[in-house]
PDB file of C-alpha atoms in Angstrom:
ATOM      1  CA  MET A   1     -37.910 -16.820  68.246  1.00 68.00           C
ATOM      2  CA  LEU A   2     -35.675 -19.225  66.532  1.00 76.00           C
ATOM      3  CA  PRO A   3     -34.327 -18.214  63.167  1.00 73.00           C
ATOM      4  CA  SER A   4     -36.170 -21.138  61.558  1.00 78.00           C
ATOM      5  CA  GLU A   5     -39.505 -19.773  62.886  1.00 80.00           C
ATOM      6  CA  ILE A   6     -39.169 -16.351  61.230  1.00 80.00           C
ATOM      7  CA  PRO A   7     -41.666 -16.106  58.333  1.00 80.00           C
ATOM      8  CA  PRO A   8     -40.505 -15.085  54.854  1.00 79.00           C
ATOM      9  CA  GLY A   9     -40.189 -11.334  54.305  1.00 77.00           C
ATOM     10  CA  VAL A  10     -39.348 -10.738  57.982  1.00 81.00           C
ATOM     11  CA  GLN A  11     -35.797 -10.221  59.231  1.00 82.00           C
ATOM     12  CA  MET A  12     -34.051  -9.432  62.471  1.00 82.00           C
ATOM     13  CA  VAL A  13     -32.837  -5.823  62.304  1.00 84.00           C
ATOM     14  CA  THR A  14     -30.924  -3.575  64.675  1.00 86.00           C
ATOM     15  CA  LEU A  15     -32.396  -0.120  65.157  1.00 87.00           C
ATOM     16  CA  PRO A  16     -30.188   2.979  65.576  1.00 88.00           C
ATOM     17  CA  GLY A  17     -30.759   2.899  69.346  1.00 87.00           C
ATOM     18  CA  GLY A  18     -29.271  -0.628  69.554  1.00 86.00           C
ATOM     19  CA  ILE A  19     -32.558  -2.528  70.023  1.00 88.00           C
ATOM     20  CA  ARG A  20     -32.946  -5.682  67.962  1.00 86.00           C
ATOM     21  CA  THR A  21     -36.383  -6.369  66.573  1.00 86.00           C
ATOM     22  CA  LEU A  22     -38.209  -8.129  63.753  1.00 84.00           C
ATOM     23  CA  ALA A  23     -39.188  -6.054  60.756  1.00 84.00           C
ATOM     24  CA  TYR A  24     -40.759  -6.564  57.397  1.00 82.00           C
ATOM     25  CA  THR A  25     -38.165  -5.987  54.682  1.00 74.00           C
ATOM     26  CA  PRO A  26     -38.964  -5.674  51.028  1.00 73.00           C
ATOM     27  CA  THR A  27     -37.551  -8.467  48.996  1.00 69.00           C
ATOM     28  CA  GLN A  28     -34.662  -7.248  46.963  1.00 69.00           C
ATOM     29  CA  THR A  29     -34.896  -8.346  43.432  1.00 75.00           C
ATOM     30  CA  THR A  30     -31.922  -8.077  41.165  1.00 79.00           C
ATOM     31  CA  PRO A  31     -32.495  -5.433  38.567  1.00 80.00           C
ATOM     32  CA  ALA A  32     -33.053  -6.727  35.069  1.00 83.00           C
ATOM     33  CA  PRO A  33     -30.068  -6.280  32.797  1.00 85.00           C
ATOM     34  CA  PRO A  34     -30.503  -3.342  30.490  1.00 85.00           C
ATOM     35  CA  VAL A  35     -31.988  -4.219  27.156  1.00 86.00           C
ATOM     36  CA  PRO A  36     -29.377  -3.620  24.494  1.00 85.00           C
ATOM     37  CA  VAL A  37     -30.402  -0.930  22.067  1.00 87.00           C
ATOM     38  CA  ALA A  38     -29.776  -1.729  18.441  1.00 87.00           C
ATOM     39  CA  GLN A  39     -27.037   0.559  17.158  1.00 87.00           C
ATOM     40  CA  PRO A  40     -27.105   1.601  13.510  1.00 90.00           C
ATOM     41  CA  ILE A  41     -24.290   0.223  11.390  1.00 89.00           C
ATOM     42  CA  PRO A  42     -21.784   2.988  10.495  1.00 91.00           C
ATOM     43  CA  ALA A  43     -21.510   3.939   6.841  1.00 91.00           C
ATOM     44  CA  TRP A  44     -17.789   3.094   6.695  1.00 91.00           C
ATOM     45  CA  ALA A  45     -18.569  -0.455   7.874  1.00 91.00           C
ATOM     46  CA  LYS A  46     -21.198  -0.893   5.173  1.00 90.00           C
ATOM     47  CA  THR A  47     -18.830   0.433   2.515  1.00 90.00           C
ATOM     48  CA  THR A  48     -16.022  -1.826   3.689  1.00 90.00           C
ATOM     49  CA  ALA A  49     -18.322  -4.839   3.757  1.00 90.00           C
ATOM     50  CA  LEU A  50     -19.446  -4.119   0.202  1.00 90.00           C
ATOM     51  CA  LEU A  51     -15.915  -3.501  -1.123  1.00 89.00           C
ATOM     52  CA  THR A  52     -14.314  -6.567   0.438  1.00 90.00           C
ATOM     53  CA  PRO A  53     -15.691  -9.135  -2.050  1.00 90.00           C
ATOM     54  CA  THR A  54     -14.972  -6.780  -4.936  1.00 90.00           C
ATOM     55  CA  ILE A  55     -11.346  -6.330  -3.916  1.00 91.00           C
ATOM     56  CA  GLY A  56     -10.962 -10.053  -3.254  1.00 91.00           C
ATOM     57  CA  GLY A  57     -12.410 -10.862  -6.659  1.00 92.00           C
ATOM     58  CA  GLY A  58     -10.089  -8.360  -8.316  1.00 92.00           C
ATOM     59  CA  VAL A  59      -7.042  -9.865  -6.629  1.00 93.00           C
ATOM     60  CA  ALA A  60      -8.162 -13.348  -7.664  1.00 94.00           C
ATOM     61  CA  ALA A  61      -8.708 -12.227 -11.267  1.00 94.00           C
ATOM     62  CA  ALA A  62      -5.276 -10.586 -11.327  1.00 93.00           C
ATOM     63  CA  GLY A  63      -3.679 -13.795 -10.034  1.00 91.00           C
ATOM     64  CA  ILE A  64      -5.399 -15.854 -12.716  1.00 93.00           C
ATOM     65  CA  GLY A  65      -4.377 -13.359 -15.393  1.00 91.00           C
ATOM     66  CA  ILE A  66      -0.750 -13.403 -14.269  1.00 89.00           C
ATOM     67  CA  SER A  67      -0.729 -17.198 -14.244  1.00 90.00           C
ATOM     68  CA  TYR A  68      -1.980 -17.215 -17.848  1.00 91.00           C
ATOM     69  CA  ALA A  69       0.449 -14.469 -18.899  1.00 89.00           C
ATOM     70  CA  ALA A  70       3.545 -15.940 -17.188  1.00 89.00           C
ATOM     71  CA  PRO A  71       4.756 -18.101 -20.128  1.00 89.00           C
ATOM     72  CA  GLY A  72       4.399 -15.161 -22.533  1.00 89.00           C
ATOM     73  CA  LEU A  73       6.175 -12.825 -20.115  1.00 87.00           C
ATOM     74  CA  ILE A  74       9.053 -15.284 -19.754  1.00 89.00           C
ATOM     75  CA  ALA A  75       9.365 -15.566 -23.547  1.00 91.00           C
ATOM     76  CA  MET A  76       9.200 -11.776 -23.882  1.00 92.00           C
ATOM     77  CA  SER A  77      11.946 -11.280 -21.306  1.00 91.00           C
ATOM     78  CA  GLU A  78      14.170 -13.765 -23.145  1.00 92.00           C
ATOM     79  CA  ALA A  79      13.511 -11.935 -26.413  1.00 93.00           C
ATOM     80  CA  LEU A  80      14.367  -8.608 -24.746  1.00 94.00           C
ATOM     81  CA  TRP A  81      17.643 -10.026 -23.417  1.00 93.00           C
ATOM     82  CA  ALA A  82      18.461 -11.258 -26.933  1.00 94.00           C
ATOM     83  CA  THR A  83      17.716  -7.769 -28.272  1.00 94.00           C
ATOM     84  CA  VAL A  84      19.965  -6.205 -25.628  1.00 94.00           C
ATOM     85  CA  ALA A  85      22.762  -8.598 -26.570  1.00 94.00           C
ATOM     86  CA  LEU A  86      22.316  -7.728 -30.263  1.00 94.00           C
ATOM     87  CA  ILE A  87      22.444  -3.975 -29.523  1.00 94.00           C
ATOM     88  CA  ALA A  88      25.560  -4.412 -27.373  1.00 93.00           C
ATOM     89  CA  ALA A  89      27.260  -6.468 -30.085  1.00 93.00           C
ATOM     90  CA  ALA A  90      26.348  -3.846 -32.686  1.00 92.00           C
ATOM     91  CA  ALA A  91      27.635  -1.018 -30.475  1.00 92.00           C
ATOM     92  CA  VAL A  92      31.008  -2.738 -30.236  1.00 90.00           C
ATOM     93  CA  GLY A  93      31.158  -4.411 -33.645  1.00 90.00           C
ATOM     94  CA  ILE A  94      30.204  -1.543 -35.980  1.00 90.00           C
ATOM     95  CA  PRO A  95      32.972   0.866 -34.875  1.00 87.00           C
ATOM     96  CA  VAL A  96      35.512  -1.945 -35.088  1.00 87.00           C
ATOM     97  CA  LEU A  97      34.397  -2.778 -38.626  1.00 87.00           C
ATOM     98  CA  LEU A  98      34.551   0.896 -39.617  1.00 83.00           C
ATOM     99  CA  ARG A  99      38.096   1.228 -38.290  1.00 81.00           C
ATOM    100  CA  VAL A 100      39.178  -1.912 -40.078  1.00 81.00           C
ATOM    101  CA  GLY A 101      37.582  -0.621 -43.291  1.00 76.00           C
ATOM    102  CA  ARG A 102      39.340   2.766 -43.032  1.00 72.00           C
ATOM    103  CA  ALA A 103      42.684   1.193 -42.281  1.00 69.00           C
ATOM    104  CA  ALA A 104      42.379  -1.016 -45.365  1.00 68.00           C
ATOM    105  CA  THR A 105      41.548   1.892 -47.717  1.00 69.00           C
ATOM    106  CA  GLY A 106      44.114   4.267 -46.223  1.00 64.00           C
ATOM    107  CA  ARG A 107      41.714   7.201 -46.027  1.00 64.00           C
ATOM    108  CA  SER A 108      41.640   9.270 -42.880  1.00 64.00           C
ATOM    109  CA  SER A 109      38.450  10.471 -41.321  1.00 66.00           C
ATOM    110  CA  THR A 110      37.228  14.066 -41.461  1.00 73.00           C
ATOM    111  CA  HIS A 111      37.538  16.136 -38.290  1.00 77.00           C
ATOM    112  CA  ILE A 112      35.127  18.983 -37.694  1.00 78.00           C
ATOM    113  CA  THR A 113      35.806  21.615 -35.032  1.00 84.00           C
ATOM    114  CA  GLN A 114      33.270  24.167 -33.989  1.00 83.00           C
ATOM    115  CA  ASN A 115      34.100  27.257 -31.953  1.00 84.00           C
ATOM    116  CA  ILE A 116      31.205  29.159 -30.376  1.00 82.00           C
ATOM    117  CA  THR A 117      31.516  32.455 -28.530  1.00 85.00           C
ATOM    118  CA  ALA A 118      28.930  34.636 -26.810  1.00 83.00           C
ATOM    119  CA  SER A 119      29.244  37.871 -24.847  1.00 83.00           C
ATOM    120  CA  GLY A 120      27.096  38.276 -21.737  1.00 81.00           C
ATOM    121  CA  MET A 121      24.497  35.979 -20.341  1.00 82.00           C
ATOM    122  CA  PHE A 122      21.887  36.699 -23.019  1.00 81.00           C
ATOM    123  CA  GLY A 123      24.279  37.769 -25.766  1.00 82.00           C
ATOM    124  CA  ARG A 124      24.049  36.423 -29.269  1.00 83.00           C
ATOM    125  CA  ALA A 125      26.289  33.432 -29.981  1.00 80.00           C
ATOM    126  CA  ASN A 126      28.635  33.382 -32.987  1.00 81.00           C
ATOM    127  CA  GLY A 127      30.387  30.295 -34.231  1.00 79.00           C
ATOM    128  CA  THR A 128      32.826  29.004 -36.821  1.00 81.00           C
ATOM    129  CA  ILE A 129      33.094  25.510 -38.249  1.00 76.00           C
ATOM    130  CA  ASN A 130      36.493  24.217 -39.408  1.00 76.00           C
ATOM    131  CA  HIS A 131      36.901  21.109 -41.570  1.00 72.00           C
ATOM    132  CA  HIS A 132      40.257  19.335 -41.386  1.00 67.00           C
TER     133      HIS A 132
END
């Protein structure tokens, strides 16, 4: 037989003894792809999905708040720098004025000396104060 004369479902096969013959062969159908099984959504994914808009909204609100607060923060920082400059000027200026005032009056300042002694690590401390 010619290959074009072979009916459908029949094929030329070679038997184990070497003889070639026609045989009915079952039609091989491709197996259907497995049906995907719906997987449950993990709890961490649900929690993350619910927290994402909340966190995004919080960041947006913080950005808006900072934009409204920026002019006040700039003014506050300038006021703090002015306060620091005033404290530094006072720390230098007041002792200078006191020295100038003492030099003009001719009075000397009082010196106080304190001597403290203790015997042992937990001994009672005794002290004397000397005014000069």
